Amino acid sequence: MKIRIHARLFYMFAEPTDVLVQVEAAAHADQQIEDPELWLTPVLHFARVPGHDEIGSRIWLRVEGELALDYKAVVAVERPLVDVATLPDTQPHLLPGDVIDYLMPSRFCPSDRFSDFVASEFPDLAGGALVAALRDWVARHLTYEPGASHAGTCASDTFIQRRGVCRDYAHLLITLTRAASIPARYASVYAPDVTPPDFHAVAEVWLADAWHLVDATGMAAADEVVKIGVGRDAADIPFLSSFGNAELYETKVSVSRA
């Protein structure tokens, strides 16, 4: 499946400011980048650095005044569609070192608070069957409502409020999955059926000794998702982090099947 991406950011900075951007599709074994184009207004500094877990890349910018960024690409996604419910888990003591961090609580995913809930609500499930049940529980109990959450909303808040956007769905699913001793991480992605069109967030879970994308919103199928980057939660992979005051004028994302 080929996916066409167009993302545009427009910010204003009153004084010289350091900015970290991550909007480009990651070059990865299961997605091949074709015809990438990145354009931006003149900046004081430009340097690429690796993304979290060496997936994708981030760009350090130092900017002053107007920053307009325009990114286009066609990405050939070569990822099979897998039924996660059929996959076995891996016992924690057998996990590779680079996966262990994704068992632990993080800023937006306080999984240590949910162990009793998962154990009592899903007592007879394990592995992929449990992940599928958790995904379905989140889908049933949350209402997708733009504006219902904010940058500080964590999975505990979402669990109580029962509403949010893709970021909140992903955080809650990751939290419940980690509470079941199954590694889970946050993935920033592009996907063609996201409504309204925007950067999208999904969970990625470690089953059968590999990472598998899982979207509790139901808007993105794994074989059509273009991964940008991964992290413990949204704090690790915002599309733009400003280390100073920034004024946002426009964020526009368009994703379609090519």
CSV table of C-alpha atoms in Angstrom, one decimal:
chain,number,residue,atom,x,y,z
A,1,MET,CA,0.0,0.0,0.0
A,2,LYS,CA,1.3,3.4,-0.9
A,3,ILE,CA,0.4,6.4,1.3
A,4,ARG,CA,0.8,10.0,0.2
A,5,ILE,CA,1.6,12.5,3.0
A,6,HIS,CA,1.6,16.3,3.1
A,7,ALA,CA,2.2,18.1,6.4
A,8,ARG,CA,2.6,21.8,7.0
A,9,LEU,CA,3.5,23.8,10.1
A,10,PHE,CA,3.5,27.5,10.5
A,11,TYR,CA,4.8,29.1,13.8
A,12,MET,CA,6.1,32.5,14.9
A,13,PHE,CA,9.0,33.0,17.3
A,14,ALA,CA,9.6,36.5,18.8
A,15,GLU,CA,13.3,35.7,19.7
A,16,PRO,CA,15.9,33.1,18.8
A,17,THR,CA,14.6,29.8,20.0
A,18,ASP,CA,15.7,26.2,19.8
A,19,VAL,CA,13.1,23.9,18.3
A,20,LEU,CA,13.0,20.1,17.9
A,21,VAL,CA,10.9,18.8,15.0
A,22,GLN,CA,9.8,15.2,14.1
A,23,VAL,CA,7.4,15.1,11.2
A,24,GLU,CA,9.2,12.9,8.6
A,25,ALA,CA,8.2,9.3,8.0
A,26,ALA,CA,10.8,6.9,9.4
A,27,ALA,CA,12.9,4.8,7.1
A,28,HIS,CA,12.2,1.3,8.3
A,29,ALA,CA,12.1,-2.3,7.1
A,30,ASP,CA,8.4,-2.3,6.7
A,31,GLN,CA,8.0,1.2,5.1
A,32,GLN,CA,10.0,2.5,2.2
A,33,ILE,CA,10.1,6.3,1.7
A,34,GLU,CA,9.7,7.6,-1.9
A,35,ASP,CA,10.1,11.1,-3.2
A,36,PRO,CA,10.5,12.9,0.2
A,37,GLU,CA,10.5,16.7,0.1
A,38,LEU,CA,11.2,18.9,3.1
A,39,TRP,CA,11.1,22.7,2.7
A,40,LEU,CA,11.3,25.3,5.4
A,41,THR,CA,12.0,29.0,5.8
A,42,PRO,CA,15.6,30.0,6.5
A,43,VAL,CA,16.8,29.1,10.0
A,44,LEU,CA,19.8,29.9,12.2
A,45,HIS,CA,20.7,26.2,12.7
A,46,PHE,CA,19.7,22.9,11.2
A,47,ALA,CA,20.9,19.4,12.3
A,48,ARG,CA,19.5,15.9,12.2
A,49,VAL,CA,19.6,13.6,15.2
A,50,PRO,CA,18.3,10.1,15.6
A,51,GLY,CA,14.7,9.5,16.9
A,52,HIS,CA,13.9,7.6,20.0
A,53,ASP,CA,15.0,4.0,19.8
A,54,GLU,CA,16.8,5.0,16.5
A,55,ILE,CA,13.4,5.0,14.7
A,56,GLY,CA,13.1,8.0,12.4
A,57,SER,CA,15.0,11.2,12.8
A,58,ARG,CA,14.5,14.5,14.6
A,59,ILE,CA,15.7,17.9,13.4
A,60,TRP,CA,17.2,20.6,15.7
A,61,LEU,CA,16.4,24.1,14.5
A,62,ARG,CA,17.3,27.5,15.9
A,63,VAL,CA,14.8,29.9,14.6
A,64,GLU,CA,13.7,33.5,14.9
A,65,GLY,CA,10.6,35.1,13.4
A,66,GLU,CA,8.5,33.0,11.0
A,67,LEU,CA,8.9,29.3,10.7
A,68,ALA,CA,7.1,27.6,7.9
A,69,LEU,CA,7.7,23.9,7.3
A,70,ASP,CA,6.3,21.8,4.4
A,71,TYR,CA,6.9,18.0,4.2
A,72,LYS,CA,5.7,15.7,1.4
A,73,ALA,CA,6.4,12.1,0.8
A,74,VAL,CA,5.0,8.9,-0.7
A,75,VAL,CA,5.5,5.9,1.5
A,76,ALA,CA,5.2,2.2,0.4
A,77,VAL,CA,4.0,0.4,3.5
A,78,GLU,CA,5.0,-3.3,3.4
A,79,ARG,CA,3.6,-4.4,6.8
A,80,PRO,CA,1.3,-7.4,7.0
A,81,LEU,CA,-2.0,-7.1,8.7
A,82,VAL,CA,-1.8,-9.4,11.8
A,83,ASP,CA,-4.6,-10.4,14.2
A,84,VAL,CA,-2.9,-9.6,17.5
A,85,ALA,CA,-5.5,-11.7,19.3
A,86,THR,CA,-3.7,-14.8,18.0
A,87,LEU,CA,-0.2,-13.8,19.2
A,88,PRO,CA,1.5,-15.2,22.3
A,89,ASP,CA,3.2,-13.0,24.8
A,90,THR,CA,6.8,-13.2,26.1
A,91,GLN,CA,7.5,-13.6,29.8
A,92,PRO,CA,9.1,-10.5,31.3
A,93,HIS,CA,12.4,-12.4,32.2
A,94,LEU,CA,12.8,-13.3,28.5
A,95,LEU,CA,12.4,-9.7,27.1
A,96,PRO,CA,15.4,-8.1,25.3
A,97,GLY,CA,17.0,-5.2,27.0
A,98,ASP,CA,15.7,-2.5,24.7
A,99,VAL,CA,12.1,-3.6,25.4
A,100,ILE,CA,12.2,-3.5,29.2
A,101,ASP,CA,11.6,0.2,29.5
A,102,TYR,CA,8.2,-0.2,27.9
A,103,LEU,CA,7.0,-2.3,30.9
A,104,MET,CA,7.4,0.6,33.2
A,105,PRO,CA,5.1,3.5,34.2
A,106,SER,CA,5.8,6.8,32.4
A,107,ARG,CA,4.6,10.4,32.6
A,108,PHE,CA,1.3,9.9,30.8
A,109,CYS,CA,0.9,6.2,31.4
A,110,PRO,CA,0.8,5.4,35.1
A,111,SER,CA,0.4,1.7,34.6
A,112,ASP,CA,1.2,0.8,38.2
A,113,ARG,CA,-2.2,2.2,39.2
A,114,PHE,CA,-4.1,-0.3,36.9
A,115,SER,CA,-2.7,-3.7,37.7
A,116,ASP,CA,-5.7,-4.6,40.0
A,117,PHE,CA,-8.2,-3.4,37.4
A,118,VAL,CA,-6.7,-5.5,34.6
A,119,ALA,CA,-6.4,-8.6,36.8
A,120,SER,CA,-10.0,-8.4,38.0
A,121,GLU,CA,-11.6,-7.4,34.7
A,122,PHE,CA,-9.7,-9.8,32.4
A,123,PRO,CA,-8.7,-12.7,34.7
A,124,ASP,CA,-8.6,-15.5,32.1
A,125,LEU,CA,-6.8,-13.8,29.2
A,126,ALA,CA,-3.2,-13.5,28.3
A,127,GLY,CA,-0.9,-12.4,25.4
A,128,GLY,CA,-2.5,-11.1,22.3
A,129,ALA,CA,-6.0,-12.2,23.3
A,130,LEU,CA,-5.7,-9.9,26.4
A,131,VAL,CA,-4.3,-7.0,24.2
A,132,ALA,CA,-7.3,-7.4,21.9
A,133,ALA,CA,-9.7,-7.3,24.8
A,134,LEU,CA,-8.1,-4.2,26.2
A,135,ARG,CA,-8.2,-2.5,22.8
A,136,ASP,CA,-11.9,-3.3,22.6
A,137,TRP,CA,-12.6,-2.2,26.1
A,138,VAL,CA,-11.0,1.2,25.4
A,139,ALA,CA,-12.9,1.5,22.1
A,140,ARG,CA,-16.2,0.8,23.9
A,141,HIS,CA,-15.8,2.9,26.9
A,142,LEU,CA,-14.2,6.1,25.4
A,143,THR,CA,-15.9,8.7,23.3
A,144,TYR,CA,-13.8,10.4,20.6
A,145,GLU,CA,-14.2,14.1,21.4
A,146,PRO,CA,-11.8,16.7,20.1
A,147,GLY,CA,-11.0,19.3,22.7
A,148,ALA,CA,-12.0,17.0,25.6
A,149,SER,CA,-8.4,16.7,26.8
A,150,HIS,CA,-5.3,18.9,26.9
A,151,ALA,CA,-1.5,18.5,26.9
A,152,GLY,CA,-1.4,17.5,30.5
A,153,THR,CA,-4.1,14.8,30.4
A,154,CYS,CA,-2.8,11.4,31.4
A,155,ALA,CA,-4.3,7.9,31.2
A,156,SER,CA,-5.7,8.1,34.7
A,157,ASP,CA,-7.7,11.3,33.7
A,158,THR,CA,-8.9,9.6,30.5
A,159,PHE,CA,-10.0,6.5,32.4
A,160,ILE,CA,-12.2,8.7,34.7
A,161,GLN,CA,-13.5,11.1,32.0
A,162,ARG,CA,-14.1,8.4,29.3
A,163,ARG,CA,-13.4,10.8,26.4
A,164,GLY,CA,-10.5,12.2,24.4
A,165,VAL,CA,-8.6,12.0,21.2
A,166,CYS,CA,-6.2,9.5,19.6
A,167,ARG,CA,-3.4,10.5,22.0
A,168,ASP,CA,-5.7,9.7,25.0
A,169,TYR,CA,-6.8,6.4,23.5
A,170,ALA,CA,-3.2,5.4,22.9
A,171,HIS,CA,-2.1,6.4,26.4
A,172,LEU,CA,-4.9,4.4,28.1
A,173,LEU,CA,-4.3,1.3,26.0
A,174,ILE,CA,-0.6,1.5,26.6
A,175,THR,CA,-1.2,1.9,30.4
A,176,LEU,CA,-3.5,-1.1,30.6
A,177,THR,CA,-1.2,-3.3,28.5
A,178,ARG,CA,1.8,-2.5,30.7
A,179,ALA,CA,-0.3,-3.2,33.7
A,180,ALA,CA,-0.7,-6.7,32.3
A,181,SER,CA,3.1,-7.0,32.1
A,182,ILE,CA,3.1,-6.7,28.3
A,183,PRO,CA,5.5,-4.1,26.9
A,184,ALA,CA,3.7,-1.2,25.0
A,185,ARG,CA,5.0,2.0,23.5
A,186,TYR,CA,3.5,5.1,21.9
A,187,ALA,CA,3.8,5.6,18.1
A,188,SER,CA,3.3,8.9,16.2
A,189,VAL,CA,2.0,8.0,12.8
A,190,TYR,CA,0.3,9.2,9.6
A,191,ALA,CA,-2.9,7.3,8.5
A,192,PRO,CA,-5.3,7.9,5.7
A,193,ASP,CA,-8.7,7.6,7.4
A,194,VAL,CA,-8.0,9.8,10.5
A,195,THR,CA,-10.9,12.3,11.0
A,196,PRO,CA,-10.3,15.2,11.3
A,197,PRO,CA,-7.0,14.8,9.3
A,198,ASP,CA,-4.1,15.3,11.7
A,199,PHE,CA,-1.0,13.6,13.1
A,200,HIS,CA,-2.2,10.4,14.7
A,201,ALA,CA,-1.2,8.3,17.7
A,202,VAL,CA,-1.5,4.6,18.2
A,203,ALA,CA,-0.1,2.0,20.6
A,204,GLU,CA,2.6,-0.5,19.7
A,205,VAL,CA,2.7,-3.8,21.7
A,206,TRP,CA,5.4,-6.4,22.0
A,207,LEU,CA,4.0,-9.8,21.2
A,208,ALA,CA,5.6,-12.9,19.6
A,209,ASP,CA,9.0,-11.2,19.9
A,210,ALA,CA,8.1,-8.3,17.7
A,211,TRP,CA,6.3,-4.9,17.8
A,212,HIS,CA,2.7,-4.7,16.5
A,213,LEU,CA,0.6,-1.5,15.9
A,214,VAL,CA,-2.8,-1.4,17.7
A,215,ASP,CA,-5.3,1.5,17.3
A,216,ALA,CA,-8.1,1.6,19.8
A,217,THR,CA,-9.8,4.4,17.9
A,218,GLY,CA,-10.4,2.0,14.9
A,219,MET,CA,-9.3,4.7,12.4
A,220,ALA,CA,-6.0,3.2,11.3
A,221,ALA,CA,-5.2,-0.3,10.0
A,222,ALA,CA,-1.6,-1.4,10.7
A,223,ASP,CA,-0.9,-2.2,7.0
A,224,GLU,CA,-1.7,1.5,6.1
A,225,VAL,CA,0.0,3.2,8.9
A,226,VAL,CA,3.2,5.3,8.3
A,227,LYS,CA,5.3,5.4,11.4
A,228,ILE,CA,7.1,8.7,12.3
A,229,GLY,CA,8.6,7.8,15.7
A,230,VAL,CA,8.1,5.9,18.9
A,231,GLY,CA,8.5,6.6,22.6
A,232,ARG,CA,7.3,5.8,26.1
A,233,ASP,CA,4.4,8.2,25.7
A,234,ALA,CA,3.6,11.5,23.9
A,235,ALA,CA,6.3,13.4,25.9
A,236,ASP,CA,9.0,11.6,23.9
A,237,ILE,CA,7.7,12.3,20.4
A,238,PRO,CA,5.8,15.6,19.8
A,239,PHE,CA,5.9,16.8,16.2
A,240,LEU,CA,7.4,20.0,17.5
A,241,SER,CA,9.0,20.9,20.8
A,242,SER,CA,9.8,24.6,21.4
A,243,PHE,CA,12.4,25.5,24.1
A,244,GLY,CA,11.0,29.0,24.3
A,245,ASN,CA,7.8,30.9,23.5
A,246,ALA,CA,6.1,29.9,20.2
A,247,GLU,CA,2.9,31.1,18.6
A,248,LEU,CA,1.2,28.5,16.4
A,249,TYR,CA,-0.6,29.8,13.3
A,250,GLU,CA,-1.3,26.6,11.4
A,251,THR,CA,-1.0,22.9,11.5
A,252,LYS,CA,-2.3,21.0,8.4
A,253,VAL,CA,-2.0,17.3,7.6
A,254,SER,CA,-3.2,15.5,4.6
A,255,VAL,CA,-2.9,11.7,4.2
A,256,SER,CA,-4.3,9.6,1.3
A,257,ARG,CA,-3.8,6.4,-0.5
A,258,ALA,CA,-1.6,7.0,-3.5
